[in-house]
Coordinates of C-alpha atoms in Angstrom, one line a residue:
X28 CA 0.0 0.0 0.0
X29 CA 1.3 3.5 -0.9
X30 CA 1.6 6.2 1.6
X31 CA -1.8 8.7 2.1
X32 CA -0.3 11.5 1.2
X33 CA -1.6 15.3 2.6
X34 CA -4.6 16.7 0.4
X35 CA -3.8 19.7 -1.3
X36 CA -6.3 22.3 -2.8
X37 CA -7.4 21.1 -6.2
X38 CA -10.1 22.5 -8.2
X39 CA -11.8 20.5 -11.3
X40 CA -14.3 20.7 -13.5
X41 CA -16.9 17.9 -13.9
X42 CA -20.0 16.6 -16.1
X43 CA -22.6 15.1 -14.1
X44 CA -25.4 12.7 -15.6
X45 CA -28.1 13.5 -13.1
X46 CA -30.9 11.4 -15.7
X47 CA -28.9 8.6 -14.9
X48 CA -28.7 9.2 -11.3
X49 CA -32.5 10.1 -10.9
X50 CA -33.3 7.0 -13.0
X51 CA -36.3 5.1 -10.5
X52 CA -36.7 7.9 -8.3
X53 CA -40.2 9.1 -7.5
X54 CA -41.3 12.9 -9.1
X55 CA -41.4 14.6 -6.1
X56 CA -38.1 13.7 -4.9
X57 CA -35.8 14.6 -7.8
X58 CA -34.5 18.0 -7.0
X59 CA -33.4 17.0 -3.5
X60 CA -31.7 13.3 -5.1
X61 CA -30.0 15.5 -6.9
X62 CA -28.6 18.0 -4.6
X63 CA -28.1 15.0 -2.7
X64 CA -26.2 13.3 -5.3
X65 CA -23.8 16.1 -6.4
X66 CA -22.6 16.6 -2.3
X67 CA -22.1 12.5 -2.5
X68 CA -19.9 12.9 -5.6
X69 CA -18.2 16.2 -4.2
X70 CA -17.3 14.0 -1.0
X71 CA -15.8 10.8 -3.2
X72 CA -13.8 12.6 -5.8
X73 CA -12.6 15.4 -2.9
X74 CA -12.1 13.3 0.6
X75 CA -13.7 15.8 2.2
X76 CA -16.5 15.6 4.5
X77 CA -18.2 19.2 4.6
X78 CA -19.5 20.0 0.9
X79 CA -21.1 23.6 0.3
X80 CA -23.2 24.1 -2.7
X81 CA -23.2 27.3 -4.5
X82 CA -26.3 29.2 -4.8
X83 CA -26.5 29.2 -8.7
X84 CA -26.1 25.9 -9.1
X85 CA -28.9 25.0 -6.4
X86 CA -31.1 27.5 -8.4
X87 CA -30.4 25.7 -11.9
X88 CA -31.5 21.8 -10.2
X89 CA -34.3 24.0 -9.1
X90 CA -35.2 26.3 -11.9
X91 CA -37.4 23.8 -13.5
X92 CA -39.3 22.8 -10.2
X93 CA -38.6 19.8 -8.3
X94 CA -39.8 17.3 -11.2
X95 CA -37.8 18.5 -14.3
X96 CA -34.4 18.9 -13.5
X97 CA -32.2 18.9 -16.2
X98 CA -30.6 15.6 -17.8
X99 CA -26.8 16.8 -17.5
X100 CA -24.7 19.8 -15.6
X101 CA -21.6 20.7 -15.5
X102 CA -19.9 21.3 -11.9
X103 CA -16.5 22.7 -10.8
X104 CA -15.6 21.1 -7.6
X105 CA -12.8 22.7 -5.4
X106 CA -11.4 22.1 -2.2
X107 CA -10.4 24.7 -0.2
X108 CA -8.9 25.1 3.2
X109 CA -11.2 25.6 6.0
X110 CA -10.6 29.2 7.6
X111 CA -12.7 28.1 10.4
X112 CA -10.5 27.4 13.3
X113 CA -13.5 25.2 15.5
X114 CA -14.4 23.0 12.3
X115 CA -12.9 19.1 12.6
X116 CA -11.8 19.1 8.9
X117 CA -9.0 21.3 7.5
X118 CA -10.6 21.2 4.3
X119 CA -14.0 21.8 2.7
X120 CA -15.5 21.6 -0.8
X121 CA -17.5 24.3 -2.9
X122 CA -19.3 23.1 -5.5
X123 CA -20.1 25.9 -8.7
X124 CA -22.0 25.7 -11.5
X125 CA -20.3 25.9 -15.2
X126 CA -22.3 27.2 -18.3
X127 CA -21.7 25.5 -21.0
X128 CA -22.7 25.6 -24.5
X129 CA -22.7 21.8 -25.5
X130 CA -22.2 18.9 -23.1
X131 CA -20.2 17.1 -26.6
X132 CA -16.7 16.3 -25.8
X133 CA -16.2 17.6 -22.5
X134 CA -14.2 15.6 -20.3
X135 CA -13.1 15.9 -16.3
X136 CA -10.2 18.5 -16.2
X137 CA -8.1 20.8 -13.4
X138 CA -9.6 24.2 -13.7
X139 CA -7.1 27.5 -12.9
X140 CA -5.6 27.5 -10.0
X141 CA -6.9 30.8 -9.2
X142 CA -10.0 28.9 -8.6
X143 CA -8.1 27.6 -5.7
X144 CA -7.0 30.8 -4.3
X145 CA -9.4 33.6 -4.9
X146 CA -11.0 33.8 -1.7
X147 CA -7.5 34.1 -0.1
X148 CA -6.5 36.5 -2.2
X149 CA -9.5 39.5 -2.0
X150 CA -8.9 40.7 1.6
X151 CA -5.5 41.5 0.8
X152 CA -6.4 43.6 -2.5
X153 CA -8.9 45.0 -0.2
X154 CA -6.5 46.2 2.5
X155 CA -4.0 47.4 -0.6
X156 CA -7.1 49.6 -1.5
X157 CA -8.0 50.7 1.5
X158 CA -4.7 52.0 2.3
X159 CA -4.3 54.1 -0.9
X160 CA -7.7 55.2 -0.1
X161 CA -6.7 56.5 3.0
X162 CA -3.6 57.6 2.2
X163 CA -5.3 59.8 -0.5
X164 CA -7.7 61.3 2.2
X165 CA -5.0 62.4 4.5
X166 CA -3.9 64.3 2.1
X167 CA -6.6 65.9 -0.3
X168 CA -4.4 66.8 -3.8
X169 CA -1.2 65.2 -2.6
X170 CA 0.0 62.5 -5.4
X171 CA -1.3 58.6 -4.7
X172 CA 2.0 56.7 -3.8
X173 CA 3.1 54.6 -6.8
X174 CA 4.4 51.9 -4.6
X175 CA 0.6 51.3 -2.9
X176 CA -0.7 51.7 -6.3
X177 CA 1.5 49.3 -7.7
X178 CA 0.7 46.6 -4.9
X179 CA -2.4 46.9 -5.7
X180 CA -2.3 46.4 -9.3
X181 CA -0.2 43.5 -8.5
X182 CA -2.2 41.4 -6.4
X183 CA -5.1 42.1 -8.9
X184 CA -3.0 40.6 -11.5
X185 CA -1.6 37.5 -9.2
X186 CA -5.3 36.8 -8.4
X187 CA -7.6 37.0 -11.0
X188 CA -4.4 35.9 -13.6
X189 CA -4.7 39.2 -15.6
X190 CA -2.2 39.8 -18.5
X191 CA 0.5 41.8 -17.0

């Protein structure tokens, strides 16, 4: 047996069948199967026990009431470290819904990895801001420091991958 090694976070991208997982399953209990489903599939393919479900993607197994959800959907999964300093597990999932065009030759993949890290990365660009903000109130007319401008732009460029 090989050695468990320590999870890391991982973001991918996912096609679920839900027609094949509803397949048998009385009317008025498809959308919750399926919300069901898609935290039992986060858990397996993340080894994580806590599995949050995005908003949108609870409102598109929803949109079509609780009979007529649709047949496929595609899901990024991520796991992400748990900022919570009470919680049991160090890691969590969050599972997003994609928009896609066609479902035709899509396969599993790693997303960005500023998937991974955007979360982290917004209260620091908000603290860069918020000093050059202030910095520009103390001193009504007085020039913006180019080196508090510059972190900002920088961290807006390390987390949302701009083009530099």
């Amino acid at each position: 047996m090989g050695k468990k090694t320590e999870l890391q976070p991982a973001c991918r991208d996912y096609t679920l069948n839900l027609h094949k997982r509803l397949q048998g399953i009385q009317f008025k209990k498809r959308a919750p199967r399926a919300i069901r489903n898609i935290r039992r599939f986060a858990t397996k393919e993340m080894h994580t026990q806590e599995v949050r479900i995005d908003p949108q993607l609870n409102r598109m197994v929803w949109a079509t009431g609780i009979r007529n959800i649709p047949r496929k959907i595609r899901v990024r999964v991520t796991r992400k470290r748990n900022e919570d300093e009470d919680s049991k597990e160090k890691f969590f999932s969050l599972v997003q819904y994609v928009e896609v065009d066609s479902f035709e030759e899509l396969q599993t993949q790693k997303a960005d990895r500023s998937c991974v890290y955007r979360s982290t990365g917004v209260p620091t660009i908000a603290m860069a801001l918020t000093l050059v903000a202030t910095q520009r109130d103390s001193a009504p007319g007085a020039p913006i420091d180019p080196d508090a401008m510059t972190v900002c732009v920088l961290l807006l460029v390390k987390v949302y991958n701009l083009p530099t």
